[in-house]
CSV table of C-alpha atoms in Angstrom, one decimal:
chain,number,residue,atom,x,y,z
A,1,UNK,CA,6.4,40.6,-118.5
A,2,UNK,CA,6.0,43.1,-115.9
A,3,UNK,CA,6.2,42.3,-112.4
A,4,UNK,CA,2.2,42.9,-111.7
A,5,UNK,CA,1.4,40.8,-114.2
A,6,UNK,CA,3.5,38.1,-112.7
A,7,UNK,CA,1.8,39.1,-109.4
A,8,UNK,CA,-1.9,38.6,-111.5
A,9,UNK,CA,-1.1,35.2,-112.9
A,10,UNK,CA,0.1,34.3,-110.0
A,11,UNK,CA,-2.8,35.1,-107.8
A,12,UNK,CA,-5.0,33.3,-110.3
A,13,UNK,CA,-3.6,30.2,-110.5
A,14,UNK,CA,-3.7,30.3,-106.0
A,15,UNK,CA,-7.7,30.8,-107.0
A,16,UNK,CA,-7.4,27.9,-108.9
A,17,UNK,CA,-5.8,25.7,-106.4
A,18,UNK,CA,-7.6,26.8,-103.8
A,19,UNK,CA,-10.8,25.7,-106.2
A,20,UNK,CA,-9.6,22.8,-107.0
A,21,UNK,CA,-8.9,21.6,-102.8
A,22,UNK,CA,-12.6,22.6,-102.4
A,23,UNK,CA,-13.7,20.5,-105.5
A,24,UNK,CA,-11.1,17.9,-104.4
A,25,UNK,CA,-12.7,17.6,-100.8
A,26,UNK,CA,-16.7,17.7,-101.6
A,27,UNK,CA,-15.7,15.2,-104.0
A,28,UNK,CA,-14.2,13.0,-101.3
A,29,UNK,CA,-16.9,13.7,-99.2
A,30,UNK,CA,-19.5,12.3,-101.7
A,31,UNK,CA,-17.9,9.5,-102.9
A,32,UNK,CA,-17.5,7.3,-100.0
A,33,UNK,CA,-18.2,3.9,-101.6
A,34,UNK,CA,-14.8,2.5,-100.0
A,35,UNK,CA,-15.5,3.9,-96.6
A,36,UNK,CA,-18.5,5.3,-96.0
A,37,UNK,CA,-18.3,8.7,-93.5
A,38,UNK,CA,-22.0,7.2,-92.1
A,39,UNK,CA,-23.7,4.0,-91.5
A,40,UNK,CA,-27.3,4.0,-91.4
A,41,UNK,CA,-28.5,0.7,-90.4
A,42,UNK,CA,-31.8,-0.6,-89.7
A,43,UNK,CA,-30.8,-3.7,-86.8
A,44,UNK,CA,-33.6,-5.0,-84.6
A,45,UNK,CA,-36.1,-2.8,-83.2
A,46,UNK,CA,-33.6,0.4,-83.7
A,47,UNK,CA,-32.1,2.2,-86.7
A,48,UNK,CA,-28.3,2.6,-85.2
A,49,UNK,CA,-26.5,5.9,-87.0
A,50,UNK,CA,-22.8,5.2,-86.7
A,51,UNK,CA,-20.4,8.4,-87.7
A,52,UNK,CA,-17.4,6.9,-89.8
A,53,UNK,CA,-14.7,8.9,-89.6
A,54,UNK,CA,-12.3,7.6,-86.9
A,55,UNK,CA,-9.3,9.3,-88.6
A,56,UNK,CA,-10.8,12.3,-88.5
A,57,UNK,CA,-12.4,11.9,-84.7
A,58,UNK,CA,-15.9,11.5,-86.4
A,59,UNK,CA,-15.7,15.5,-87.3
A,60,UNK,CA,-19.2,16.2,-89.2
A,61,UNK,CA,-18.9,17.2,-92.6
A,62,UNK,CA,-21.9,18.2,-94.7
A,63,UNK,CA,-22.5,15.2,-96.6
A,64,UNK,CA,-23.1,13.3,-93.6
A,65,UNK,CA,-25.8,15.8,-92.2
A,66,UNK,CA,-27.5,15.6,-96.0
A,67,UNK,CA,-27.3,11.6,-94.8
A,68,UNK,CA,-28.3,11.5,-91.4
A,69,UNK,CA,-31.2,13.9,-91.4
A,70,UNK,CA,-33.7,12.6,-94.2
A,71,UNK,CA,-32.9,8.6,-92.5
A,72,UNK,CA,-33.9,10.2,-89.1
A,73,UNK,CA,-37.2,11.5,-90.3
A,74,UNK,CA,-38.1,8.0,-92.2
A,75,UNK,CA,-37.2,6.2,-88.8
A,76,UNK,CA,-39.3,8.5,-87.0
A,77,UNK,CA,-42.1,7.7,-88.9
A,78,UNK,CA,-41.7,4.0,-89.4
A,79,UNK,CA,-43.7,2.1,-87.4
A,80,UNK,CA,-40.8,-1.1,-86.8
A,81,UNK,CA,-38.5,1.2,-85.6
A,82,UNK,CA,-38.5,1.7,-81.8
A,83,UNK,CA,-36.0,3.7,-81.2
A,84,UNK,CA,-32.3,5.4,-82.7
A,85,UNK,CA,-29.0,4.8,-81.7
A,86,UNK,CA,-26.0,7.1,-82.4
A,87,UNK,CA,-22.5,6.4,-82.1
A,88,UNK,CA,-19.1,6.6,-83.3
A,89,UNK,CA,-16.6,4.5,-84.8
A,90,UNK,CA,-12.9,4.0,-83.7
A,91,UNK,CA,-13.6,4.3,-79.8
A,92,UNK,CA,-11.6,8.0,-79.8
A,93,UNK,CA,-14.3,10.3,-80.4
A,94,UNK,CA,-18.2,10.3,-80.9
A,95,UNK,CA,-17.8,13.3,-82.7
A,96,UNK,CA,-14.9,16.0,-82.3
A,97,UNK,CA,-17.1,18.8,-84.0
A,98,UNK,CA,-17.9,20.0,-87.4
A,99,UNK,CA,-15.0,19.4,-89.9
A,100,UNK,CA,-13.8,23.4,-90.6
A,101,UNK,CA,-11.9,22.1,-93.9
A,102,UNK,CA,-13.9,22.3,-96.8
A,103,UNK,CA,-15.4,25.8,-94.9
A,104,UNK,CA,-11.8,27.5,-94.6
A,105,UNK,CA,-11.1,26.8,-98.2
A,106,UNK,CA,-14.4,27.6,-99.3
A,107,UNK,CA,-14.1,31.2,-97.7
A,108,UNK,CA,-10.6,31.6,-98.9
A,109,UNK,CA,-12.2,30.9,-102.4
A,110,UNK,CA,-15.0,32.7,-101.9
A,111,UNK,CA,-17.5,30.2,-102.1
A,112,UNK,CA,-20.3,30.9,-99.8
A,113,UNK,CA,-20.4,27.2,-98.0
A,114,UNK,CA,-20.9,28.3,-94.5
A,115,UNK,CA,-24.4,29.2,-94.8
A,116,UNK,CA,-25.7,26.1,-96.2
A,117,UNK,CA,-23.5,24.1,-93.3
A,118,UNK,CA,-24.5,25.9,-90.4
A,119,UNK,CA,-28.3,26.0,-91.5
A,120,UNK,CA,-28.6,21.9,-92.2
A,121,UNK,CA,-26.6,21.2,-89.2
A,122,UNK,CA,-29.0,23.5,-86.9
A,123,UNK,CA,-31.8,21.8,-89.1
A,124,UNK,CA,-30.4,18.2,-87.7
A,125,UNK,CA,-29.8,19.6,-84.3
A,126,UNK,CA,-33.4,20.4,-84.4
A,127,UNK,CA,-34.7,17.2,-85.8
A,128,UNK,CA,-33.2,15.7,-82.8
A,129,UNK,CA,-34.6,17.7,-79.9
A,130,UNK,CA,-38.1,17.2,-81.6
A,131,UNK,CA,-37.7,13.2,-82.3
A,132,UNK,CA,-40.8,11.5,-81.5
A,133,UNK,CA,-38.9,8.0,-81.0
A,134,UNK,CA,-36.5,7.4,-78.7
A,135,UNK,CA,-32.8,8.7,-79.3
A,136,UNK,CA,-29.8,7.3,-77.4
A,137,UNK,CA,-26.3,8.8,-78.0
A,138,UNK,CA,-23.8,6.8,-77.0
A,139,UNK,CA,-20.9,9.7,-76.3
A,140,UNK,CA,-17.6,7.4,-75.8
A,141,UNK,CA,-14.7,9.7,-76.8
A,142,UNK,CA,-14.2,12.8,-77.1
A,143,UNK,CA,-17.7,15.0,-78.0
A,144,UNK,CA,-17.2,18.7,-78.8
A,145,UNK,CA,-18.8,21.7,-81.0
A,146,UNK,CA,-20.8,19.6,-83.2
A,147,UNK,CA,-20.5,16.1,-81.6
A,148,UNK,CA,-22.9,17.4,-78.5
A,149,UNK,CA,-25.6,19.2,-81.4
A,150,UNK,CA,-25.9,15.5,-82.2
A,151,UNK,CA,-26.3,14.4,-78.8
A,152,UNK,CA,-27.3,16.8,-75.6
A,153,UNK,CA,-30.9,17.4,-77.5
A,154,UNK,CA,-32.0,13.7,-78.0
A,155,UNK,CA,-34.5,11.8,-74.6
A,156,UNK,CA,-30.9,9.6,-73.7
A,157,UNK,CA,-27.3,10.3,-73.2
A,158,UNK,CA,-25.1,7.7,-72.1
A,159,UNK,CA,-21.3,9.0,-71.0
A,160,UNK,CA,-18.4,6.3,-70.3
A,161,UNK,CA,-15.1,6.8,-68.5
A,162,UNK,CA,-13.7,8.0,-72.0
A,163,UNK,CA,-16.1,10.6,-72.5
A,164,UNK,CA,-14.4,14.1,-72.8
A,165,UNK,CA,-17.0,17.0,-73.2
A,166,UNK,CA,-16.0,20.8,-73.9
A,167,UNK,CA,-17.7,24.0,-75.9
A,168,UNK,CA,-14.1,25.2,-76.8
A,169,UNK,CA,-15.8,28.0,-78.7
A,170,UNK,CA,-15.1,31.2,-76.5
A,171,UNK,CA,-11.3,30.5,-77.4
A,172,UNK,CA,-11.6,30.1,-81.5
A,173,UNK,CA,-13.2,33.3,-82.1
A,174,UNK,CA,-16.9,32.2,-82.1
A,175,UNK,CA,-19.9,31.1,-79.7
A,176,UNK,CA,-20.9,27.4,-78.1
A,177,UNK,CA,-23.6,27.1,-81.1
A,178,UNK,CA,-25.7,23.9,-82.0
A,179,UNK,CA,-28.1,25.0,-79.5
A,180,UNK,CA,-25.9,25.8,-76.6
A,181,UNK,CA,-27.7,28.9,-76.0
A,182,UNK,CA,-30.5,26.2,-75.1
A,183,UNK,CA,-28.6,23.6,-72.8
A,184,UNK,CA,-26.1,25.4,-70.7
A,185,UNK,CA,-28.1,27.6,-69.1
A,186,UNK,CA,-30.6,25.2,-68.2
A,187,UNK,CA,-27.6,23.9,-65.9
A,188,UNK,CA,-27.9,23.6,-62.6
A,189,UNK,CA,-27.1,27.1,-61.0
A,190,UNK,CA,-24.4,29.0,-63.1
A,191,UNK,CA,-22.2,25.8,-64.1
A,192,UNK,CA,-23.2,26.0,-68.1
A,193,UNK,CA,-22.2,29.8,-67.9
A,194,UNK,CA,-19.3,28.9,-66.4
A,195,UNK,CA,-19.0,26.2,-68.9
A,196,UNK,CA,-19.3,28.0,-72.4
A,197,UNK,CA,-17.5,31.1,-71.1
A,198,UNK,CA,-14.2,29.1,-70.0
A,199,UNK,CA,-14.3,26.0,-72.2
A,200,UNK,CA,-13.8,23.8,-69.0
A,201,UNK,CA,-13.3,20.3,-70.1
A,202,UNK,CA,-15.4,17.6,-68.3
A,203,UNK,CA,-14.4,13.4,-68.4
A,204,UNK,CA,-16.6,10.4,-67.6
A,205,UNK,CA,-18.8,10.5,-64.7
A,206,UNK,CA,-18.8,14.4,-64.5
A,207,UNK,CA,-20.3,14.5,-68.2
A,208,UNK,CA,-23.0,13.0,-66.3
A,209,UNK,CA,-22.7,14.3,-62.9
A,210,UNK,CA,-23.5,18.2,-64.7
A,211,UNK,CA,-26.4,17.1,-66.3
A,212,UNK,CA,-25.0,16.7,-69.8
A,213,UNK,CA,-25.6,12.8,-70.4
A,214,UNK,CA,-28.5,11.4,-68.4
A,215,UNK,CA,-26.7,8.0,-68.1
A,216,UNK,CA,-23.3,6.7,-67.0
A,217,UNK,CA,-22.3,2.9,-68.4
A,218,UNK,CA,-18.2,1.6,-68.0
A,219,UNK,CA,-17.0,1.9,-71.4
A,220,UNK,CA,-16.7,-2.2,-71.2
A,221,UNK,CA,-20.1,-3.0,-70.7
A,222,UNK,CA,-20.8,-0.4,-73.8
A,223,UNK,CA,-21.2,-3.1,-76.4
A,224,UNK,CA,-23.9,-5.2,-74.5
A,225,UNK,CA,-25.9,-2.4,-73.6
A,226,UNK,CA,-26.1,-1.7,-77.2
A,227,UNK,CA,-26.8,-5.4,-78.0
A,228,UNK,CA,-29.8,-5.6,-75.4
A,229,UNK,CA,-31.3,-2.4,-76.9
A,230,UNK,CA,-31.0,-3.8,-80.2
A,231,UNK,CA,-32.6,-7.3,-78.6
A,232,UNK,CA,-36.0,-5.5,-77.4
A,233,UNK,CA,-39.2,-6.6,-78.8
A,234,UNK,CA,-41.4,-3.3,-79.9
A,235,UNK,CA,-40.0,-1.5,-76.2
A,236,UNK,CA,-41.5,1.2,-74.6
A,237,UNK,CA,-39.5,4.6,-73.9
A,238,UNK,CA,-40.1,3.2,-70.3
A,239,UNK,CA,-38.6,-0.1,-71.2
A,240,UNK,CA,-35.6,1.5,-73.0
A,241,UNK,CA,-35.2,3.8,-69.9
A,242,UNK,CA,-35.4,0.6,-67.8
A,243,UNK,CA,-32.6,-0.9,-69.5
A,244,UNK,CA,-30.4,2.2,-69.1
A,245,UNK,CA,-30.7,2.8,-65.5
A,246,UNK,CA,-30.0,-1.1,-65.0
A,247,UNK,CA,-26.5,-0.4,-66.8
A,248,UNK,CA,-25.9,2.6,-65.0
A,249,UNK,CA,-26.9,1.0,-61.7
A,250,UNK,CA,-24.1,-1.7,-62.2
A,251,UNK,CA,-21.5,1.1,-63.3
A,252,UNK,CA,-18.3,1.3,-61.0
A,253,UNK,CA,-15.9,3.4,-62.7
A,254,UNK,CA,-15.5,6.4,-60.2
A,255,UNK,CA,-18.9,5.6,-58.5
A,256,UNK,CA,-17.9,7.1,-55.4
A,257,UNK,CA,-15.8,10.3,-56.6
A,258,UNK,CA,-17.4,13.8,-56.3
A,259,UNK,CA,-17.7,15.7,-59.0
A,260,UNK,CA,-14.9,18.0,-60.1
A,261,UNK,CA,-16.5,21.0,-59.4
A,262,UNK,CA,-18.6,20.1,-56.7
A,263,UNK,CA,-16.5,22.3,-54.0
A,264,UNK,CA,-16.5,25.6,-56.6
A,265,UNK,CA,-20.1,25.6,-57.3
A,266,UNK,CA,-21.0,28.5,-54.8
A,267,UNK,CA,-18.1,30.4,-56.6
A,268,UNK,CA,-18.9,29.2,-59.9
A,269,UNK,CA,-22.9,30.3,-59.2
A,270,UNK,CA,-21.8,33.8,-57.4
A,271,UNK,CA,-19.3,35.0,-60.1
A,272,UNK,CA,-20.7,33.8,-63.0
A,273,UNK,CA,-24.5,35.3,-62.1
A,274,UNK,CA,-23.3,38.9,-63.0
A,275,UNK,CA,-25.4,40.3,-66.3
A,276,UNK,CA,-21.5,41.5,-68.3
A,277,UNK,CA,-18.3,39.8,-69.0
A,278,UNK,CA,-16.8,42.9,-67.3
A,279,UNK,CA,-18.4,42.2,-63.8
A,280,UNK,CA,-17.4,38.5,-63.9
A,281,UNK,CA,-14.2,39.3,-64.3
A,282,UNK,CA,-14.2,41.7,-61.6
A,283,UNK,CA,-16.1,39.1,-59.4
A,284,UNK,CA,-13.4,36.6,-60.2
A,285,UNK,CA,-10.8,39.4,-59.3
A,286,UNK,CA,-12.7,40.1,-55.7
A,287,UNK,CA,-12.7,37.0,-54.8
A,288,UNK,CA,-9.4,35.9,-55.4
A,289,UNK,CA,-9.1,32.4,-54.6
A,290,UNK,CA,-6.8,30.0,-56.5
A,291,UNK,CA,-10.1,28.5,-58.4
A,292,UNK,CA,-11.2,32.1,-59.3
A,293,UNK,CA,-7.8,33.5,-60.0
A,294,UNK,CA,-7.4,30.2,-62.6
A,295,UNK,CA,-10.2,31.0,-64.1
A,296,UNK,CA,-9.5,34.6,-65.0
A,297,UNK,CA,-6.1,33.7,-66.3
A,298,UNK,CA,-8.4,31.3,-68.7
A,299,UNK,CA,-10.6,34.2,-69.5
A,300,UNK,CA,-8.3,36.5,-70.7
A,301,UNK,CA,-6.9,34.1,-72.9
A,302,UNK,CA,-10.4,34.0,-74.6
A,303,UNK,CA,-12.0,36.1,-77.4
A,304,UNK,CA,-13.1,39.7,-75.6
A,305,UNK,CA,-15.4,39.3,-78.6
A,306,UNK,CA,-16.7,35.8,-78.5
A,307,UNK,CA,-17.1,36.4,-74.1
A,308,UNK,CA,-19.6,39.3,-74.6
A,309,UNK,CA,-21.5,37.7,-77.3
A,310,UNK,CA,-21.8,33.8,-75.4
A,311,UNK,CA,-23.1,35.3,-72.2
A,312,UNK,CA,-25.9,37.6,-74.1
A,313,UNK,CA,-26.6,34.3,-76.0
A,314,UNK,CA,-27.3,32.3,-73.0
A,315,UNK,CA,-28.9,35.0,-71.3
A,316,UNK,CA,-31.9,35.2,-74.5
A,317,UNK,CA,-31.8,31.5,-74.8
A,318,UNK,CA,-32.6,30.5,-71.3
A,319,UNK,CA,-36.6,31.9,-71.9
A,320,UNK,CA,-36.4,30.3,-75.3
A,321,UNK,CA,-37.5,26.9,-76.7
A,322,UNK,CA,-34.5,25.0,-78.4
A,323,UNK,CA,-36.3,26.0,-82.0
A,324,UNK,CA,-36.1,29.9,-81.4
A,325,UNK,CA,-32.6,29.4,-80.0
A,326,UNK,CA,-30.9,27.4,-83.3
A,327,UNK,CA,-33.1,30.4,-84.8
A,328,UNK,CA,-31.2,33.0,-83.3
A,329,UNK,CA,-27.7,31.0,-83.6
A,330,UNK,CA,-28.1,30.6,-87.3
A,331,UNK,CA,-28.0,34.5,-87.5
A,332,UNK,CA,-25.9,35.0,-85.3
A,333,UNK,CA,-23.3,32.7,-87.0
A,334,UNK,CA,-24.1,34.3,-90.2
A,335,UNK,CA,-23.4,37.8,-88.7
A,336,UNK,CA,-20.4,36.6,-87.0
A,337,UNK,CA,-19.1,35.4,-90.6
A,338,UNK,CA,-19.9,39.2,-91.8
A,339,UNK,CA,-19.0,41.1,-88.8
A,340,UNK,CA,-15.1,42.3,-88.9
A,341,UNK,CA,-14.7,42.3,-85.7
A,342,UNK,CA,-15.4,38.2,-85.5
A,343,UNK,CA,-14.1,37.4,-88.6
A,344,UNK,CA,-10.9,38.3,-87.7
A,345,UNK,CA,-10.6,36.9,-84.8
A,346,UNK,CA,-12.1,33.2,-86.2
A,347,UNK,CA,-9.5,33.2,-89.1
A,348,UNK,CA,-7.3,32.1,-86.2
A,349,UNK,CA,-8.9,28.9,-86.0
A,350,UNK,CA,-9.3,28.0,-89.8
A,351,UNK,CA,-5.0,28.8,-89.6
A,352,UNK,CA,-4.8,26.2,-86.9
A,353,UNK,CA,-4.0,28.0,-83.1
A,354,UNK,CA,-7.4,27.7,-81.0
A,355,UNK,CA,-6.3,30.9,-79.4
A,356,UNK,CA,-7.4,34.1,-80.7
A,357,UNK,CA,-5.1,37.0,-79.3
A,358,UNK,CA,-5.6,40.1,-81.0
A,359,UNK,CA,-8.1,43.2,-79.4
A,360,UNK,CA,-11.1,44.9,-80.8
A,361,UNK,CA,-13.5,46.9,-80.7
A,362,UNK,CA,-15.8,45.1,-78.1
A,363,UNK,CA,-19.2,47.6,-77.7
A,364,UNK,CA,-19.1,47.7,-81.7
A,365,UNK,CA,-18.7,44.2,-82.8
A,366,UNK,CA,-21.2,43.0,-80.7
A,367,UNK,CA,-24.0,46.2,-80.8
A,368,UNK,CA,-23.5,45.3,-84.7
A,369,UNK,CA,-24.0,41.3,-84.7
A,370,UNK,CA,-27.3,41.9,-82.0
A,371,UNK,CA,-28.4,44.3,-84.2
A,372,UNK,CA,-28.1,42.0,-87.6
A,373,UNK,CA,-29.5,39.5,-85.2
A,374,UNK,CA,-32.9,41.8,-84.4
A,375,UNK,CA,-33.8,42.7,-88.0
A,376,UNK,CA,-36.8,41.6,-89.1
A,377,UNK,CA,-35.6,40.0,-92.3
A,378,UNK,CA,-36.7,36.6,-94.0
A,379,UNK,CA,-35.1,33.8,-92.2
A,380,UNK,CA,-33.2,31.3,-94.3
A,381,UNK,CA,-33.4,28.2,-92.2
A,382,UNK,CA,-36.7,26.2,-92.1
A,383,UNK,CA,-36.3,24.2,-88.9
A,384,UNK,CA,-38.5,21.0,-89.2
């Protein structure tokens, strides 16, 4: 036996395993009888969603966004349900983001998951900014990527002390997605530029003190506060509301401390309102204060790629309505996934750094994936 053929045989039976991991995992993932990955519970007035995967920081896999969605629109139109509570299980995370596993094996397989993912998770995203009942997110833990798709769009966010928010995106080779293009702009001044271009991270209070989570509760008094929601008798959104802001009124963890970037929000709103990554930078440069200058050292460590095509995306979705802007995000991540320069520079992330490092070619890339974006075409997704 030659050596290609040894190479061949070889290369087929990687195929194979690599098949078989995919199988393996959607397998998993839909036979949950021993733990299930979500609990959809009807208790009280409220139906309570609870994501199930503390081991894995509550990381959203398909199957659980085939659960979630078609339980939220029965909710929302059942008349004894008052309101919906999200949350997650384990106390460590709400949800970390989506779970890149069963994607990164799929695309080394070439199995063509990635659409389907990104299209029913924009779908939920959507479901939840549009919910005519109440929605409360309870974000205890760490929330990221995915995590704040299931909870920056619903009426009611409530942060604790534990709460640890980021749109790491700019860093992995890809954008702050899930409707980020909606949210971060709509920021006060130029913080959620600031925010999706850098991947600042942002704990307790501040979560709430930018304007992410409308609420702030001490992470002890959590439980009741669910329990008295639960204990409501056919409540009003003003009576939900009214329970809230009682919680939050009583709150004392870090009542009195500014917020972290309260004394860099003239810098943050001067170098971050320039219209191209490459005049930020240079605004950063000019004014050269130890904020600024940490900044650009967090810059450069970003995708050139990923920087050119976040602040273009928040630029178009701050005139948009959260439906045009999961619209344009679900092309764009499908362009991204065809688009060299991207797909490159994302691999990083399915290998395991969150660091992209290499260069490329910046005007082309992102002419190309704007230009995939402006087509005309049939749209997949059918937001609802």
């Amino acid at each position: 036996m030659g050596q290609r053929e040894v190479w061949r045989i070889m290369s087929r039976f990687n195929a194979f395993k690599r098949t078989n991991t995919i199988l393996h995992h959607l397998r998993m993932s839909k036979h949950t009888d021993a733990a299930e990955d979500v609990l959809l519970e009807k208790k009280g007035c409220a139906g309570v969603i609870t994501l199930n995967r503390p081991k894995f920081l509550n990381a959203l896999t398909l199957n659980m966004i085939q659960k979630i969605y078609p339980q939220l629109k029965k909710w929302e139109q059942d008349p004894e349900t008052f309101l919906i509570i999200i949350k997650g299980a384990g106390g460590k995370a709400f949800c970390a983001g989506g779970d890149i596993r069963v994607i990164s094996e799929a695309e080394k397989a070439k199995q063509k998951i990635a659409p389907v993912f990104f299209r029913e998770e924009y779908m939920l995203n959507n479901a939840v900014g549009s919910c005519q009942k109440p929605y409360v997110a309870l974000i205890h833990g760490i929330t990221m990527g995915g995590g704040v798709g299931l909870s920056v769009h619903g009426q009611f966010r409530v942060a604790t002390e534990k709460c640890l928010f980021a749109m790491p995106e700019t860093a992995i080779g890809l954008f702050p997605d899930v409707g980020g293009g909606y949210f971060l702009p709509r920021l006060q001044g130029k913080l959620g530029y600031f925010l999706a271009l850098t991947g600042f991270r942002l704990k307790g209070r501040d979560v709430y003190r930018a304007g992410i989570a409308t609420h702030f509760v001490d992470s002890e008094k959590l439980a009741m506060l669910e329990e008295d929601l639960l204990a409501l008798k056919s409540p009003s959104k003003e009576n939900i509301a009214s329970v809230l802001e009682n919680y939050h009124t009583e709150s004392k963890i870090d009542r009195d401390k500014s917020f972290i970037l309260e004394e860099h929000m003239d810098k943050i709103n001067s170098c971050f309102s320039a219209n191209t990554v490459e005049e930020i930078i240079e605004n950063l440069q000019q004014d050269g204060s130890s904020f600024a200058l940490e900044q650009l050292k967090v810059i450069n460590k970003m995708s050139p790629t990923s920087l050119k095509i976040t602040l273009r995306q928040l630029m178009e979705g701050s005139s948009k309505t959260l439906q045009e802007v999961l619209t344009m995000e679900y092309r764009l991540s499908q362009a991204c996934m065809m688009t060299n320069s991207l797909k490159a520079e994302s691999s990083f992330m399915f290998r395991g750094p969150l660091r992209s490092i290499l260069l490329f070619r910046l005007i082309y890339g992102l002419k190309g994936i704007f230009g995939l974006i402006a087509r005309k075409e049939t749209f997949l997704m059918t937001l609802m």
